[in-house]
Amino acid sequence: MSQTATPTAPTVMDSALLDEVVHWVKTLTSVGVSPDCAAQVTTELLLAASAQAEGEEFGEEDFEEFDEE
């Protein structure tokens, strides 16, 4: 059986926001955070900011996986 990808709508991101995301990931990696983790943390922060802007609840429990042991 052959699967075909479903086309998705293009994502629009303000170039200033994109610059901040790149800066944030570079800053995290410069202090020793792995690129994958830096990207994941940045994604979580953007989701939290987006949820807050839309009035959704986004609490500390959403960041528990990043807490230090």
mmCIF file of C-alpha atoms in Angstrom:
data_model
loop_
_atom_site.group_PDB
_atom_site.id
_atom_site.type_symbol
_atom_site.label_atom_id
_atom_site.label_comp_id
_atom_site.label_asym_id
_atom_site.label_seq_id
_atom_site.Cartn_x
_atom_site.Cartn_y
_atom_site.Cartn_z
ATOM 1 C CA MET A 1 0.000 0.000 0.000
ATOM 2 C CA SER A 2 1.320 3.421 -0.881
ATOM 3 C CA GLN A 3 0.863 6.330 1.474
ATOM 4 C CA THR A 4 0.811 9.876 0.253
ATOM 5 C CA ALA A 5 1.544 12.912 2.350
ATOM 6 C CA THR A 6 -1.344 15.226 3.003
ATOM 7 C CA PRO A 7 -0.443 18.770 2.020
ATOM 8 C CA THR A 8 -0.475 21.181 4.927
ATOM 9 C CA ALA A 9 -1.005 24.900 4.964
ATOM 10 C CA PRO A 10 2.231 26.863 5.005
ATOM 11 C CA THR A 11 3.238 28.269 8.364
ATOM 12 C CA VAL A 12 3.773 31.999 8.526
ATOM 13 C CA MET A 13 6.265 33.334 11.048
ATOM 14 C CA ASP A 14 7.331 36.921 11.531
ATOM 15 C CA SER A 15 10.988 37.297 10.566
ATOM 16 C CA ALA A 16 11.755 39.128 13.837
ATOM 17 C CA LEU A 17 10.340 36.182 15.775
ATOM 18 C CA LEU A 18 12.345 33.767 13.665
ATOM 19 C CA ASP A 19 15.501 35.784 14.413
ATOM 20 C CA GLU A 20 14.744 35.526 18.141
ATOM 21 C CA VAL A 21 14.200 31.767 17.880
ATOM 22 C CA VAL A 22 17.534 31.319 16.106
ATOM 23 C CA HIS A 23 19.254 33.535 18.686
ATOM 24 C CA TRP A 24 17.680 31.575 21.566
ATOM 25 C CA VAL A 25 18.735 28.187 20.159
ATOM 26 C CA LYS A 26 22.276 29.446 19.478
ATOM 27 C CA THR A 27 22.507 30.867 23.009
ATOM 28 C CA LEU A 28 21.400 27.595 24.569
ATOM 29 C CA THR A 29 23.815 25.545 22.490
ATOM 30 C CA SER A 30 26.681 27.929 23.307
ATOM 31 C CA VAL A 31 26.290 27.108 27.011
ATOM 32 C CA GLY A 32 26.318 23.362 26.410
ATOM 33 C CA VAL A 33 22.686 22.466 25.746
ATOM 34 C CA SER A 34 22.347 19.916 22.951
ATOM 35 C CA PRO A 35 20.848 21.303 19.725
ATOM 36 C CA ASP A 36 17.900 18.887 19.967
ATOM 37 C CA CYS A 37 17.127 19.905 23.540
ATOM 38 C CA ALA A 38 17.548 23.601 22.694
ATOM 39 C CA ALA A 39 15.079 23.235 19.833
ATOM 40 C CA GLN A 40 12.621 21.340 22.038
ATOM 41 C CA VAL A 41 12.809 23.909 24.850
ATOM 42 C CA THR A 42 12.368 26.734 22.353
ATOM 43 C CA THR A 43 9.343 24.971 20.870
ATOM 44 C CA GLU A 44 7.797 24.573 24.329
ATOM 45 C CA LEU A 45 8.367 28.269 25.069
ATOM 46 C CA LEU A 46 6.743 29.293 21.803
ATOM 47 C CA LEU A 47 3.770 27.011 22.480
ATOM 48 C CA ALA A 48 3.410 28.469 25.973
ATOM 49 C CA ALA A 49 3.553 32.021 24.629
ATOM 50 C CA SER A 50 1.021 31.169 21.948
ATOM 51 C CA ALA A 51 -1.306 29.504 24.455
ATOM 52 C CA GLN A 52 -1.063 32.491 26.780
ATOM 53 C CA ALA A 53 -1.809 34.880 23.921
ATOM 54 C CA GLU A 54 -4.901 32.823 23.114
ATOM 55 C CA GLY A 55 -5.989 32.764 26.757
ATOM 56 C CA GLU A 56 -5.264 29.072 27.332
ATOM 57 C CA GLU A 57 -3.773 27.749 30.542
ATOM 58 C CA PHE A 58 -0.164 26.627 30.317
ATOM 59 C CA GLY A 59 1.293 25.796 33.712
ATOM 60 C CA GLU A 60 4.439 24.544 35.351
ATOM 61 C CA GLU A 61 3.441 20.921 34.841
ATOM 62 C CA ASP A 62 3.921 21.442 31.108
ATOM 63 C CA PHE A 63 7.633 22.050 31.763
ATOM 64 C CA GLU A 64 8.225 19.222 34.270
ATOM 65 C CA GLU A 65 10.308 17.235 31.790
ATOM 66 C CA PHE A 66 12.873 20.045 31.821
ATOM 67 C CA ASP A 67 13.201 20.257 35.613
ATOM 68 C CA GLU A 68 16.570 19.343 37.055
ATOM 69 C CA GLU A 69 16.725 16.241 39.185
#
